[in-house]
Coordinates of C-alpha atoms in Angstrom, one line a residue:
M283 CA 4.6 -48.2 46.1
N284 CA 5.0 -45.2 48.4
N285 CA 3.1 -42.0 48.1
R286 CA 6.0 -40.1 46.5
I287 CA 6.3 -42.5 43.6
K288 CA 2.5 -42.5 43.1
T289 CA 2.5 -38.7 43.0
I290 CA 5.3 -38.7 40.4
I291 CA 3.5 -41.3 38.2
I292 CA 0.2 -39.3 38.4
A293 CA 2.0 -36.1 37.5
I294 CA 3.6 -37.7 34.5
I295 CA 0.3 -39.2 33.3
T296 CA -1.4 -35.9 33.7
V297 CA 1.2 -34.1 31.6
I298 CA 1.0 -36.8 28.9
V299 CA -2.8 -36.7 28.8
S300 CA -2.8 -32.9 28.7
I301 CA -0.4 -32.9 25.7
L302 CA -2.6 -35.4 23.9
I303 CA -5.7 -33.4 24.6
I304 CA -4.1 -30.1 23.4
N305 CA -2.8 -31.8 20.3
F306 CA -6.2 -33.3 19.6
F307 CA -8.3 -30.1 20.0
T308 CA -5.8 -27.6 18.8
K309 CA -5.6 -27.2 15.0
D310 CA -2.2 -28.5 14.1
R311 CA -1.4 -26.3 11.1
E312 CA 1.2 -28.8 10.0
G313 CA -1.0 -31.8 10.0
V314 CA -4.6 -30.8 9.6
I315 CA -4.7 -28.1 6.9
S316 CA -4.3 -29.5 3.4
G317 CA -5.2 -28.7 -0.1
T318 CA -4.2 -26.7 -3.2
I319 CA -5.1 -23.1 -4.0
T320 CA -4.1 -20.6 -6.7
V321 CA -3.3 -16.9 -6.1
V322 CA -3.0 -14.5 -9.0
T323 CA -0.7 -11.4 -8.8
D324 CA 0.8 -8.9 -11.1
K325 CA 4.5 -8.0 -11.3
Y326 CA 4.3 -5.5 -8.4
T327 CA 3.2 -8.1 -5.8
N328 CA 4.4 -11.4 -7.3
E329 CA 7.7 -11.6 -5.4
Y330 CA 6.1 -10.7 -2.1
L331 CA 3.2 -13.2 -2.4
S332 CA 5.7 -15.9 -3.6
E333 CA 7.8 -15.5 -0.5
L334 CA 4.7 -15.5 1.7
A335 CA 3.5 -18.7 0.0
E336 CA 6.8 -20.4 0.3
N337 CA 7.1 -19.6 4.0
Y338 CA 3.6 -20.8 4.6
M339 CA 4.1 -24.1 2.8
N340 CA 7.3 -24.7 4.8
G341 CA 5.1 -24.9 7.9
H342 CA 2.2 -26.7 6.3
S343 CA 3.6 -29.6 4.4
R344 CA 0.3 -30.9 3.1
T345 CA -0.5 -27.6 1.3
K346 CA 0.3 -26.3 -2.2
I347 CA -0.1 -22.6 -3.0
N348 CA 0.4 -21.8 -6.7
I349 CA 1.3 -18.1 -7.3
E350 CA 0.4 -17.2 -10.9
L351 CA 1.7 -14.1 -12.5
I352 CA -0.6 -12.2 -14.9
D353 CA 0.6 -9.4 -17.2
N354 CA -2.6 -7.4 -16.9
I355 CA -6.2 -7.6 -16.0
K356 CA -7.0 -9.0 -19.4
D357 CA -5.3 -12.3 -18.5
L358 CA -7.7 -12.7 -15.6
D359 CA -10.6 -11.5 -17.8
N360 CA -10.1 -14.5 -20.1
K361 CA -10.5 -16.9 -17.2
F362 CA -13.9 -15.3 -16.4
K363 CA -14.9 -15.5 -20.0
E364 CA -14.6 -19.3 -19.9
G365 CA -17.6 -19.3 -17.6
K366 CA -16.3 -22.0 -15.3
K367 CA -16.0 -21.0 -11.7
D368 CA -14.0 -24.0 -10.8
N369 CA -11.3 -22.9 -13.1
L370 CA -11.0 -19.5 -11.5
P371 CA -8.1 -18.8 -9.1
N372 CA -9.0 -18.8 -5.4
I373 CA -7.5 -15.5 -4.5
A374 CA -6.8 -12.4 -6.7
I375 CA -4.4 -9.6 -5.6
L376 CA -6.0 -6.5 -7.1
N377 CA -5.6 -2.8 -7.2
S378 CA -8.7 -0.5 -7.2
Y379 CA -8.9 -0.3 -11.0
E380 CA -8.8 -4.1 -11.4
L381 CA -11.3 -4.5 -8.6
D382 CA -13.8 -2.2 -10.2
Y383 CA -13.2 -3.7 -13.7
L384 CA -14.1 -7.2 -12.5
K385 CA -16.8 -6.2 -10.2
N386 CA -18.7 -4.1 -12.8
K387 CA -18.1 -6.4 -15.7
Y388 CA -19.0 -9.7 -14.0
K389 CA -21.1 -8.6 -11.0
L390 CA -18.8 -10.6 -8.7
N391 CA -19.8 -11.5 -5.2
F392 CA -16.6 -11.3 -3.3
E393 CA -16.2 -13.3 0.0
N394 CA -17.1 -11.1 3.0
E395 CA -13.9 -10.8 5.1
E396 CA -15.4 -8.8 8.1
D397 CA -15.0 -11.7 10.5
L398 CA -11.3 -12.0 9.9
L399 CA -10.8 -8.2 9.7
N400 CA -12.6 -7.7 13.0
I401 CA -9.9 -9.6 14.8
Y402 CA -7.1 -7.4 13.4
K403 CA -9.0 -4.2 12.5
R404 CA -7.0 -2.1 14.9
N405 CA -3.9 -2.9 12.8
F406 CA -5.4 -1.5 9.6
T407 CA -5.7 2.2 8.7
K408 CA -9.0 3.9 7.8
S409 CA -7.7 4.6 4.3
S410 CA -6.7 0.9 3.7
L411 CA -10.0 -0.4 4.8
Q412 CA -11.8 2.1 2.5
Q413 CA -10.2 0.5 -0.6
I414 CA -11.7 -3.0 0.2
T415 CA -15.2 -1.7 1.2
I416 CA -17.9 -2.6 -1.4
D417 CA -21.5 -1.5 -0.8
G418 CA -20.7 -0.8 2.9
K419 CA -19.1 -4.2 3.5
E420 CA -15.5 -5.2 3.9
M421 CA -15.0 -7.7 1.1
G422 CA -11.2 -8.1 0.9
I423 CA -8.0 -7.8 2.9
P424 CA -5.7 -4.8 2.5
L425 CA -2.2 -5.9 1.7
T426 CA -0.2 -2.8 0.5
T427 CA -0.7 0.9 0.4
N428 CA 1.1 4.0 -0.8
P429 CA 1.6 6.9 1.8
L430 CA 2.4 9.9 -0.3
V431 CA 5.3 12.1 0.8
L432 CA 7.2 15.2 -0.5
Y433 CA 10.8 14.2 -1.0
L434 CA 13.0 17.4 -0.9
R435 CA 16.7 18.0 -1.8
E436 CA 17.7 19.6 1.5
D437 CA 21.1 20.4 0.1
I438 CA 19.7 22.4 -2.8
L439 CA 17.2 24.2 -0.5
K440 CA 20.1 25.2 1.8
Q441 CA 22.2 26.3 -1.1
Y442 CA 19.6 29.0 -2.0
G443 CA 18.7 30.0 1.6
Y444 CA 15.8 27.7 2.4
K445 CA 15.0 24.6 4.4
S446 CA 12.3 22.0 4.2
S447 CA 10.3 23.5 7.1
D448 CA 9.7 26.6 5.0
I449 CA 7.4 24.6 2.8
N450 CA 4.0 23.9 4.4
T451 CA 1.4 24.9 1.7
W452 CA 1.3 24.9 -2.1
D453 CA 1.6 28.7 -2.1
G454 CA 4.8 28.4 0.0
F455 CA 6.1 25.7 -2.3
I456 CA 5.5 27.8 -5.4
E457 CA 7.2 30.8 -3.8
V458 CA 10.3 28.8 -2.9
S459 CA 10.4 27.2 -6.3
K460 CA 10.1 30.4 -8.2
N461 CA 12.9 32.0 -6.2
I462 CA 15.2 29.0 -6.6
Y463 CA 14.5 28.9 -10.3
K464 CA 15.4 32.6 -10.6
K465 CA 18.5 32.4 -8.3
S466 CA 19.8 29.3 -10.2
N467 CA 19.3 31.0 -13.6
G468 CA 16.7 28.4 -14.5
K469 CA 18.8 25.3 -13.5
Y470 CA 16.4 24.0 -10.9
K471 CA 12.7 23.6 -11.3
G472 CA 10.6 22.5 -8.3
L473 CA 8.6 19.3 -8.8
S474 CA 9.2 16.3 -10.9
T475 CA 6.4 15.1 -13.2
I476 CA 8.5 12.4 -14.8
D477 CA 6.7 9.0 -15.2
D478 CA 4.8 8.0 -12.0
D479 CA 5.6 11.3 -10.4
Y480 CA 3.0 13.0 -12.6
E481 CA 0.3 10.5 -11.6
N482 CA 1.1 11.0 -7.9
L483 CA 0.8 14.7 -8.2
I484 CA -2.6 14.4 -9.9
K485 CA -3.8 11.9 -7.3
V486 CA -2.9 14.4 -4.5
L487 CA -4.6 17.3 -6.3
I488 CA -7.7 15.2 -6.8
M489 CA -7.8 14.2 -3.1
Q490 CA -7.3 17.8 -2.0
N491 CA -10.0 19.2 -4.3
I492 CA -12.5 16.6 -3.2
D493 CA -12.4 18.2 0.2
Y494 CA -14.0 21.3 -1.3
F495 CA -16.1 20.0 -4.3
N496 CA -18.5 17.1 -4.6
N497 CA -19.2 17.4 -8.3
K498 CA -17.1 15.5 -10.9
E499 CA -16.9 18.4 -13.3
E500 CA -16.0 20.9 -10.6
V501 CA -13.2 18.7 -9.2
I502 CA -11.7 18.1 -12.7
K503 CA -11.9 21.8 -13.5
S504 CA -10.2 22.7 -10.3
V505 CA -7.4 20.1 -10.6
K506 CA -6.6 21.3 -14.1
K507 CA -6.5 24.9 -12.8
D508 CA -4.1 23.9 -10.0
Y509 CA -1.9 22.0 -12.4
K510 CA -1.8 24.9 -14.8
N511 CA -0.9 27.3 -12.0
L512 CA 2.2 25.1 -11.2
E513 CA 3.0 24.9 -14.9
D514 CA 2.7 28.6 -15.5
N515 CA 5.0 29.3 -12.6
K516 CA 7.7 27.0 -14.1
I517 CA 7.4 24.7 -11.1
L518 CA 7.0 21.4 -13.1
A519 CA 10.1 19.5 -14.2
R520 CA 10.1 17.0 -17.1
E521 CA 12.6 14.6 -18.6
G522 CA 16.0 16.3 -18.7
D523 CA 15.2 19.0 -16.1
D524 CA 16.9 19.3 -12.7
F525 CA 14.5 19.5 -9.8
F526 CA 14.5 19.5 -6.0
A527 CA 11.2 17.8 -5.1
I528 CA 9.2 14.6 -5.8
I529 CA 5.8 13.5 -4.7
S530 CA 5.9 9.8 -4.4
S531 CA 5.9 6.8 -2.0
I532 CA 8.1 4.0 -0.9
N533 CA 9.4 3.1 -4.4
T534 CA 11.2 6.5 -4.7
M535 CA 12.8 5.8 -1.3
K536 CA 14.5 2.8 -2.8
T537 CA 15.6 4.8 -5.8
L538 CA 17.0 7.7 -3.8
K539 CA 18.9 5.7 -1.2
G540 CA 20.6 3.8 -4.1
L541 CA 21.9 7.0 -5.8
R542 CA 25.7 7.2 -5.9
R543 CA 26.1 10.9 -6.4
K544 CA 26.3 13.2 -3.4
C545 CA 22.8 14.4 -2.3
E546 CA 20.8 15.0 0.8
W547 CA 17.1 14.3 0.9
T548 CA 14.4 14.8 3.5
V549 CA 11.0 13.3 3.7
N550 CA 8.1 15.6 4.4
D551 CA 4.3 15.8 4.5
I552 CA 2.5 16.9 1.3
P553 CA 2.0 20.7 1.0
A554 CA -1.4 21.7 2.4
Y555 CA -4.0 23.0 0.0
K556 CA -4.7 25.9 2.4
I557 CA -3.1 26.9 5.7
G558 CA -4.2 24.5 8.4
S559 CA -5.7 21.9 6.0
N560 CA -4.9 18.2 5.8
R561 CA -1.3 17.1 4.8
F562 CA -1.7 13.3 5.1
Y563 CA -2.6 11.5 1.9
V564 CA -2.5 7.8 0.9
A565 CA -2.8 6.4 -2.6
D566 CA -4.4 3.0 -3.3
G567 CA -2.4 -0.1 -3.0
Y568 CA -3.2 -3.8 -3.5
S569 CA -5.7 -6.0 -1.7
S570 CA -6.6 -9.7 -1.5
F571 CA -10.0 -10.8 -2.7
V572 CA -11.4 -14.4 -2.6
I573 CA -13.1 -15.0 -5.9
N574 CA -13.3 -18.8 -5.7
N575 CA -14.0 -20.1 -2.2
D576 CA -14.3 -23.8 -3.1
K577 CA -15.4 -25.9 -0.2
K578 CA -12.6 -28.4 -0.2
N579 CA -10.0 -25.7 0.1
R580 CA -11.9 -23.2 2.3
E581 CA -9.8 -23.8 5.4
L582 CA -6.6 -23.3 3.5
I583 CA -7.9 -20.1 1.8
N584 CA -8.9 -18.7 5.2
S585 CA -5.6 -19.8 6.9
F586 CA -3.4 -18.3 4.1
S587 CA -5.5 -15.1 4.1
E588 CA -4.8 -14.6 7.8
Y589 CA -1.1 -15.5 7.3
M590 CA -0.7 -12.8 4.6
I591 CA -1.7 -10.0 7.0
T592 CA 0.0 -11.3 10.1
N593 CA 3.5 -12.2 8.9
T594 CA 5.2 -9.0 10.0
D595 CA 8.7 -10.3 9.4
I596 CA 8.3 -10.6 5.6
A597 CA 6.3 -7.3 5.6
L598 CA 9.0 -5.4 7.4
E599 CA 11.7 -6.9 5.1
Y600 CA 10.0 -5.6 2.0
A601 CA 9.3 -2.2 3.5
L602 CA 13.0 -1.8 4.6
N603 CA 14.1 -2.8 1.1
G604 CA 11.7 -0.2 -0.4
D605 CA 9.9 -2.8 -2.5
L606 CA 6.4 -2.1 -1.2
F607 CA 4.5 -0.7 1.9
P608 CA 2.5 -3.4 3.6
T609 CA -0.7 -2.1 5.3
Y610 CA -0.4 -4.0 8.6
I611 CA 0.4 -1.3 11.1
Y612 CA 2.0 -3.7 13.6
A613 CA 4.8 -4.4 11.2
Y614 CA 6.2 -0.9 11.8
N615 CA 6.4 -1.2 15.6
N616 CA 10.1 -2.0 15.1
K617 CA 13.2 0.0 15.7
E618 CA 14.5 -1.0 12.3
I619 CA 12.4 1.6 10.6
E620 CA 14.2 4.4 12.5
K621 CA 17.6 3.6 11.2
S622 CA 19.3 6.1 9.0
M623 CA 19.4 5.6 5.2
N624 CA 21.9 6.5 2.6
N625 CA 21.3 10.0 1.1
F626 CA 18.6 10.8 3.7
I627 CA 18.9 13.2 6.6
G628 CA 16.3 13.9 9.4
K629 CA 13.6 11.4 10.1
S630 CA 13.7 8.0 8.4
P631 CA 11.4 7.8 5.3
L632 CA 9.6 4.8 6.8
V633 CA 8.9 6.6 10.1
V634 CA 7.3 9.5 8.1
M635 CA 5.3 7.2 5.8
S636 CA 4.1 5.1 8.8
N637 CA 2.9 8.2 10.5
I638 CA 1.1 9.4 7.4
S639 CA -0.5 6.0 6.9
K640 CA -1.9 6.1 10.4
K641 CA -3.1 9.7 10.3
A642 CA -4.5 9.9 6.8
P643 CA -8.3 10.3 6.8
K644 CA -10.6 8.4 4.5
I645 CA -11.1 10.1 1.2
K646 CA -14.2 12.2 1.5
N647 CA -15.9 10.7 -1.5
Y648 CA -14.0 7.6 -2.6
N649 CA -16.1 6.8 -5.6
L650 CA -15.8 10.3 -6.9
Y651 CA -12.1 10.1 -6.4
K652 CA -11.9 7.0 -8.5
E653 CA -14.1 8.5 -11.2
V654 CA -12.0 11.6 -11.5
K655 CA -8.7 9.6 -11.4
K656 CA -9.9 7.4 -14.2
E657 CA -10.8 10.5 -16.3
L658 CA -7.6 12.4 -15.7
L659 CA -5.2 9.5 -15.8
K660 CA -6.5 7.6 -18.8

């Protein structure tokens, strides 16, 4: 056997041995991870989690992820009342109210997620990490958030001699609104307070006032004063009123781009409380919390938790559709978010929301914010 043949044989053997070693020491997600876990969601996140689970299981044939829909926190409450930890779902997708409810009622010890988050922390915003921090420790994984924007009917503003760039503060918004109301003979009010739009306005006013007050009673008093000022100036629109502005997040993007009547909307930062003050605000979304980390399924729980926050394709799909706004920043490093949308002019809503999500500071006193929000939005 000549040297050339020997060299070829040795090279082939080396390649085969290398592949075997890699396959042995590398975690083969298809073959190694197995088990069954349950994830509970509500109607707002059920479809998203179901698609994530289905895609995960397609690549991990020995796993089963049950996505269980609950109507409200009381359904999950009943599982805790049974007193059997083994019967609890492994992962719960919770908003801040549901988290506080379970934490305070059952003194839960959530699984610390700092090791996983440390790997991907640069791809989460400060505000999203704030909503999963309990007693100074990151005990969950942020999944969705709600950057708040000011949607403006640019065509109506133009009709009465204004443009969106004229609105930078609440005083400026009030002045424009009063003039349009007068010029339109009372046809157009400024800001919608219909359904969720009212809650979003109150959330913004709470966050803005917390920058200036650190007492619950003072914040509530000031928020009510600000709201009354808007009401007294005939700024607030209710059911049946025409209006040219909405404070909301990605759900309203979906509604507006689906309108069939002729209209032109722009997406803008929230009016500043005072000249030069913050205009970037984010409302709470949903986060993932491990509430039953049973040993036999621990590897699957950890693997699926990582998958939820790193699958940028599904995250981007849901953002583009306007179904929800995933927190993972890397999902928005895509030219798709810059594309124009029906009924919108100027910057894409997703570009503006992504920018707000990145720039929004942490709420100055998050616990106070939740207390006031609970009081005013009973």
